[in-house]
Amino acid sequence: MYLKMPFFIIIALTFTLSACSGGSNSENVDSGAESSNGSGTDSQATDYPSGNINFLVGAGPGGGTDNFARSLVEQFEEMYDTNVNVTNLEQASGAVANERTANEEPDGHTLNFASSTYIITVAAGQNNTGLDELTPVARMQSDILSITVDPEQFEDFDEFKEFAENNPGELTVGGTHAASPDEMGLLELNEASGLDLDYVPYDGSGEAQADLLGGNIDALLEYPSAMLDYVESGDMQPILFLAEERLDEFSDVPTTTEYGWDVTNGNERGVLVDADTPDEIIKELEEALHTIYESDEYKEYEESNHLHYREGWMGAEEYRQKLEENKEMYEEFLNNK
Amino acid sequence: MWENLSNGLMTIIEPTHFIILMAAVIIGFLGGALPGLSGVMLVVILLPVTYGMDATSAFMLLTAIYGATVFSGLITAILYRAPGTPEAVTTVFDGYPMTQKGEAGKALGIGISSSAIGGMIGTIFLILLTPTLANFALRFSAPEYFALAILGLTVVASLSRGKLTLGLIGVLFGLFISSIGTDPLTGAHRFSFNSANFSSGIELVPVIIGLFAISEILNRSSKKENMEQKVTKVKTKIFDSNLMKKITGTLARSSLLGSIIGILPGIGASTASMLSYSEAVRWSKTPEKFGTGAPEGIAAPESANNAAAMGALVPLFALGIPGSGTTAVILGAFIMHGLQPGPSLMTTESDLVYAVFAGLLIVNLMILIFSKPFIFLFSKLLNVPYSVIGPLIIIFCIIGTFAIRNSMFDVYVMLFFGLLGYLLEKVGFPLVTIILGVVLGPIAESEFRRALEMSNGDFSIFYARPISAILLTFAGIFIIFAFIKPIMQRHKKRGKLEYQEKIGGKP
């Protein structure tokens, strides 16, 4: 008898649970079916969202892309009066997150937060989920890369450049991961400037910083947020920004553009969804993201993370073009590597 | 500094802060005791909770949880051979054999006291030497890490317990596993079969849990006599003066080693406990006792991993550079709380930093006080029939493994290694050596290649730098010694035989 009791409870629970979730499930299925038929999309845009929204982050917790996704959660929940679940899928540089986004229902309820690493892995042929399966919604951040050195070793970029020209292949520049925005940035710089700087990949930016501080490497590819405190303490100094214009906070540091090199890619972070998602929903999401991008809360987050130096916003169409251009360029670099 | 520290202590005595610390220790205990739920995950889960707190409370909570999880991983490692955290994997080697001998209470007692002592020594290091040690850590770069990993790998001879061939196979297999996935220096995929799962590599935790926890469940369920569990009385004696005398040397050495390894930014507490266990075996007069329930085999990894956990906070506070996975997440929390981690944190936020330091001292004391009732609860589980507890352990292992990266693939990996571990144990294979390869393989490989990248392919980087030269020389000596030792022993034996023949005695 006592065996039957828990059994009964389990069955009862199962029924209640399935009854609760039944409603939202059937809606999801409906919207999926409708979109594939291409009919009734109008009502969908107004119905959106019909359940919880999932943010799939193609990176581990605590990093830049994760912080980006989490900074949007609160406003998204308020805007749509729903729950947002953030899931980190860091495997294979985010390829698993891309794949899962493409396999979910194309109803705009699964958003993939990705960095430039996405298009690099596609270009490298290591990511099977290309731009035919995912479609960009918006780019919201464009983090700026710099060449950062120990000020006791090099005073400015001219000195660095001269040393590099006289000793090709001697100077080592650390960055995070192989086939990453950092490495692509250095390859681009090498190509445009004719310098021969040697890239040394690290597992995390902390280890690379430790090696620069310890004098084991000559320079770092680094983003402003990660180096500011070391600049204040005098341990590090950026000598070149991969940017169009000088940064307000670093008005004495030159840019690649001044040297006549068109090398301005850093790390771009944006949102992608399944390519089969109806246009109305993509439009809706793009507008929602733009509203957040313009909000004071987001501006505050941008500033405290030092992401405000360069305009981050790009709409769906523009972002797609940028990704396609970058893909072509990275393919070339990776083939010549 | 003393003034800062006493201010820090005053901050902690405030009731809210004290309650937060207690809560953190209890949460950490529970989290660490469940296989798979690690310190990193707990800190990530609780991160949003800390947004509403002031910075001091937030970081006391996070660092205290971090300290407590590293400790409590030992409980399930000793009782069920299922390490609660990756840092406790080495504790399994001698802790579980002791439980099998019916000495679970003794094993737990050694583990707890070693943990607390290691944690204390680590914290004292942290408080006294943070600025100085951080600069020492910067002298460690790729060649030094490589040398350290090689030094660790040479211990395979003593870890294989007389089966050197099997031990070498094990360590090479471990190294092979660690080479699966994305090449750390070129980004190329290795042994990936064009699958995103393989290309992200084999995680350490599924391998550990599979090889030890799952294989043991398979093993026990295939034995009849275990269906009726003997009711064992577990009496935890935290400070046994006779035992303590025996392990004092090991404790001192391991805590020191753990603190130093923890400070190095490239490696964390799991590596520290592995290396410290290796060294304990190496320096022991009775290395053959390791793996069969030697008290030193518990004291070494447990004091080292707690010391290393505290040591890992040194570069975080002094330089803004995380020394391990969990500290990397804590670093992220600094930024979210509007604090800029880096070399100036110690001066601009000294109140906060010293409150955290003082908090850690208290946490290590609390571990000692709380552990007894907590372990009493856990040891009650030993009286539950294994037919009930076994499946429960499997469930926890599966959930925990899945939760690391939200990956079902990791669960399959764990089950595969469970089966493999079961079969290998049947032939008496030293499983420890596989773990040695998996833990040290990635360090050895990527640091070796990174060093050559730094020197533009010049091998002199390994012997021109003093620290790496010394470490590699020692490694060389140990390797030679491992080959000479059996020859010498044979020689000695033969000498004895000849002598006995001469005097006409029977061998």
XYZ file of C-alpha atoms in Angstrom, chain A residues 7-333:
327
model
C 3.103 6.594 -7.278
C -0.280 8.195 -7.132
C 1.230 11.524 -6.189
C 3.655 11.384 -9.104
C 0.853 10.685 -11.553
C -1.222 13.495 -10.124
C 1.747 15.859 -10.333
C 2.472 14.887 -13.898
C -1.085 15.699 -14.873
C -1.087 19.077 -13.182
C 2.270 19.990 -14.694
C 1.266 18.978 -18.186
C -1.966 20.894 -17.805
C -0.047 24.022 -16.818
C 2.488 23.867 -19.604
C 0.030 22.604 -22.191
C -1.220 26.046 -23.079
C 2.096 27.595 -23.940
C 3.334 24.483 -25.700
C 0.508 24.329 -28.147
C 0.913 28.020 -28.891
C 4.564 27.505 -29.715
C 3.762 24.692 -32.054
C 1.053 26.767 -33.717
C 3.272 29.726 -34.402
C 5.933 27.415 -35.809
C 3.472 25.832 -38.180
C 2.052 29.166 -39.228
C 5.398 30.658 -40.058
C 6.327 27.749 -42.260
C 3.075 28.250 -44.112
C 3.840 31.916 -44.367
C 0.314 32.831 -43.355
C -1.076 34.688 -40.404
C 2.247 36.374 -39.676
C 0.511 39.654 -38.971
C -1.209 38.407 -35.897
C 2.038 36.798 -34.776
C 3.938 40.025 -34.523
C 1.283 41.428 -32.244
C 1.073 38.171 -30.304
C 4.804 38.104 -29.756
C 5.937 36.793 -27.382
C 3.728 33.826 -26.595
C 5.919 32.374 -23.865
C 9.297 32.583 -22.185
C 12.206 33.953 -24.153
C 15.526 32.145 -24.231
C 18.852 33.913 -24.510
C 21.531 31.489 -25.696
C 24.988 32.844 -24.969
C 27.819 31.318 -26.979
C 30.347 31.987 -24.207
C 30.982 31.117 -20.586
C 29.585 33.046 -17.614
C 31.324 36.250 -16.584
C 32.755 37.280 -19.960
C 31.893 40.212 -22.223
C 29.225 38.440 -24.287
C 27.598 36.976 -21.167
C 27.519 40.385 -19.467
C 25.997 41.835 -22.637
C 23.139 39.308 -22.685
C 22.471 39.658 -18.972
C 22.427 43.452 -19.182
C 19.369 43.215 -21.467
C 17.368 40.707 -19.427
C 15.599 43.117 -17.097
C 14.433 45.519 -19.785
C 13.355 42.676 -22.047
C 11.267 41.129 -19.284
C 9.616 44.460 -18.545
C 8.983 45.252 -22.183
C 7.271 41.952 -22.957
C 6.026 41.017 -19.518
C 7.584 37.581 -19.760
C 10.469 35.552 -18.378
C 13.899 35.498 -19.941
C 16.139 32.474 -19.407
C 19.852 32.905 -20.029
C 21.735 29.727 -20.966
C 25.491 29.615 -21.465
C 26.636 27.228 -24.192
C 30.328 27.890 -24.452
C 31.328 24.688 -26.231
C 33.158 24.955 -29.550
C 33.538 28.751 -29.287
C 29.760 29.133 -29.292
C 29.052 26.871 -32.288
C 26.765 24.762 -30.098
C 24.695 27.827 -29.212
C 24.456 28.779 -32.911
C 23.389 25.256 -33.852
C 20.741 25.127 -31.151
C 19.317 28.505 -32.166
C 18.977 27.288 -35.746
C 17.241 24.099 -34.585
C 14.650 25.752 -32.336
C 11.252 26.924 -33.584
C 11.776 29.989 -35.810
C 9.398 32.109 -33.726
C 11.784 34.674 -32.251
C 11.707 33.119 -28.802
C 15.312 31.957 -28.994
C 17.909 34.694 -29.294
C 21.562 33.916 -29.866
C 24.035 36.357 -28.347
C 27.264 36.166 -30.287
C 30.561 37.969 -30.667
C 32.818 38.311 -33.707
C 34.061 34.840 -32.846
C 30.917 33.532 -34.589
C 31.819 34.783 -38.052
C 35.472 33.786 -37.554
C 34.548 30.175 -36.764
C 32.270 30.148 -39.821
C 35.104 31.519 -41.969
C 37.464 28.905 -40.533
C 35.055 26.153 -41.577
C 34.656 25.092 -37.940
C 31.046 26.127 -37.552
C 28.354 24.448 -39.629
C 25.687 27.031 -38.794
C 26.357 29.744 -41.367
C 24.488 32.901 -42.305
C 22.035 30.798 -44.313
C 20.705 29.272 -41.090
C 20.981 32.285 -38.785
C 19.991 35.822 -39.508
C 21.338 38.901 -37.726
C 18.881 41.107 -35.831
C 21.163 43.851 -34.611
C 24.702 44.630 -33.571
C 24.888 46.525 -30.299
C 28.573 46.682 -29.382
C 31.784 47.343 -31.197
C 34.630 46.958 -28.738
C 37.912 48.581 -29.784
C 41.199 46.693 -29.930
C 44.471 48.322 -28.989
C 48.134 47.484 -29.003
C 49.134 47.848 -25.362
C 52.680 47.724 -24.025
C 54.728 48.177 -20.895
C 55.571 51.917 -20.971
C 59.065 51.170 -19.729
C 59.757 49.065 -22.793
C 58.224 51.217 -25.529
C 57.332 54.872 -25.286
C 55.032 55.115 -28.281
C 53.977 53.313 -31.409
C 56.687 54.872 -33.574
C 59.353 53.323 -31.384
C 57.480 50.008 -31.410
C 57.119 50.153 -35.183
C 60.764 50.941 -35.729
C 61.837 48.006 -33.571
C 59.420 45.717 -35.395
C 60.710 46.844 -38.812
C 64.324 46.227 -37.820
C 63.588 42.894 -36.154
C 60.837 41.183 -38.154
C 59.137 38.341 -36.310
C 60.833 39.238 -33.013
C 58.029 41.060 -31.237
C 55.450 38.866 -29.537
C 51.892 40.099 -29.045
C 49.590 38.216 -26.676
C 45.842 37.884 -27.061
C 42.936 35.668 -26.018
C 42.488 32.351 -27.899
C 43.499 31.269 -31.366
C 41.254 32.100 -34.342
C 39.694 34.872 -32.248
C 38.909 38.567 -32.861
C 42.280 39.307 -31.260
C 44.231 37.127 -33.670
C 42.252 38.395 -36.674
C 42.961 41.965 -35.562
C 46.695 41.294 -35.501
C 46.631 39.480 -38.865
C 44.785 42.442 -40.351
C 47.300 44.847 -38.869
C 50.247 42.793 -40.149
C 48.738 42.717 -43.623
C 48.041 46.441 -43.803
C 51.236 47.667 -42.151
C 53.704 45.145 -43.539
C 54.966 44.504 -40.004
C 55.647 40.951 -38.857
C 54.252 40.719 -35.325
C 54.060 37.263 -33.759
C 50.738 36.301 -32.165
C 50.800 34.320 -28.883
C 47.357 32.978 -27.900
C 46.305 32.593 -24.238
C 43.353 30.842 -22.598
C 42.204 34.023 -20.877
C 43.040 37.689 -20.984
C 44.278 37.547 -17.368
C 47.103 35.167 -18.259
C 48.125 37.343 -21.174
C 48.144 40.418 -18.927
C 50.274 38.570 -16.368
C 52.795 37.771 -19.077
C 52.987 41.377 -20.227
C 53.413 42.605 -16.640
C 56.120 39.986 -16.112
C 57.928 41.094 -19.257
C 57.520 37.735 -20.971
C 55.833 39.151 -24.064
C 56.237 42.532 -25.763
C 52.659 43.684 -26.244
C 49.014 42.813 -25.817
C 45.924 43.051 -27.955
C 43.577 44.517 -25.391
C 40.207 46.204 -25.016
C 39.854 49.454 -23.030
C 37.763 47.959 -20.207
C 40.427 45.381 -19.397
C 43.415 47.703 -19.245
C 42.180 50.970 -17.711
C 43.311 50.229 -14.187
C 46.766 49.172 -15.338
C 47.048 52.382 -17.330
C 46.210 54.388 -14.219
C 48.809 52.527 -12.169
C 51.388 53.056 -14.918
C 51.957 49.359 -15.618
C 50.500 49.414 -19.116
C 50.014 51.937 -21.875
C 48.034 51.628 -25.103
C 50.117 52.906 -28.033
C 47.756 52.275 -30.934
C 44.007 51.886 -31.294
C 42.475 49.918 -34.156
C 39.917 52.663 -34.731
C 38.729 55.439 -37.048
C 39.083 58.289 -34.569
C 41.023 58.977 -31.415
C 39.299 58.085 -28.142
C 38.359 60.926 -25.809
C 40.034 59.336 -22.814
C 43.210 58.594 -24.766
C 43.548 61.674 -26.947
C 47.324 61.274 -27.243
C 47.180 57.710 -28.570
C 47.171 57.468 -32.386
C 44.891 55.255 -34.460
C 45.504 52.887 -37.359
C 43.601 55.258 -39.651
C 46.191 57.982 -38.992
C 48.881 55.618 -40.227
C 46.812 55.055 -43.348
C 45.822 51.512 -42.459
C 42.173 50.596 -42.808
C 42.142 48.211 -39.846
C 39.322 48.970 -37.456
C 37.702 45.646 -36.548
C 37.501 44.844 -32.872
C 35.042 42.564 -31.156
C 31.440 43.096 -32.230
C 28.593 41.701 -30.207
C 25.068 41.282 -31.471
C 21.944 39.146 -31.621
C 21.089 36.449 -34.151
C 17.958 34.368 -34.667
C 16.891 31.434 -36.823
C 16.944 32.434 -40.512
C 13.359 31.187 -40.997
C 11.964 33.646 -38.471
C 9.198 35.778 -40.058
C 10.283 39.305 -41.035
C 7.682 40.877 -38.749
C 9.191 39.258 -35.696
C 12.715 40.190 -36.715
C 11.551 43.768 -37.189
C 9.838 43.704 -33.799
C 12.989 42.402 -32.118
C 15.185 44.911 -33.916
C 12.986 47.747 -32.680
C 12.948 46.361 -29.157
C 16.736 46.118 -29.115
C 17.021 49.635 -30.489
C 14.779 50.980 -27.739
C 16.996 49.287 -25.169
C 20.127 50.532 -26.914
C 18.857 54.114 -26.605
C 17.787 53.748 -22.975
C 19.617 55.360 -20.069
C 20.093 52.028 -18.313
C 21.915 50.597 -21.289
C 24.032 53.738 -21.708
C 25.020 53.432 -18.073
C 26.048 49.808 -18.555
C 27.999 50.764 -21.692
C 29.904 53.443 -19.859
C 30.744 51.370 -16.807
C 32.097 48.670 -19.149
C 33.881 51.189 -21.408
C 31.999 50.154 -24.502
C 30.830 53.655 -25.376
C 33.849 54.837 -27.361
C 32.415 53.731 -30.679
C 28.853 53.571 -32.010
C 27.684 50.026 -31.436
C 24.339 50.021 -33.192
C 23.786 48.389 -36.569
C 20.387 47.317 -37.853
C 19.673 43.883 -39.304
C 20.535 44.705 -42.926
C 23.720 46.632 -42.202
C 24.924 44.009 -39.712
C 24.378 41.226 -42.232
C 26.482 43.077 -44.793
C 29.238 43.638 -42.266
C 29.263 39.966 -41.253
C 29.416 38.848 -44.882
C 32.283 41.225 -45.654
C 34.202 40.108 -42.589
C 33.630 36.462 -43.406
C 35.204 36.889 -46.824
C 38.174 38.747 -45.396
C 38.756 36.245 -42.570
C 38.548 33.334 -45.002
C 41.391 34.889 -46.936
C 43.504 35.440 -43.797
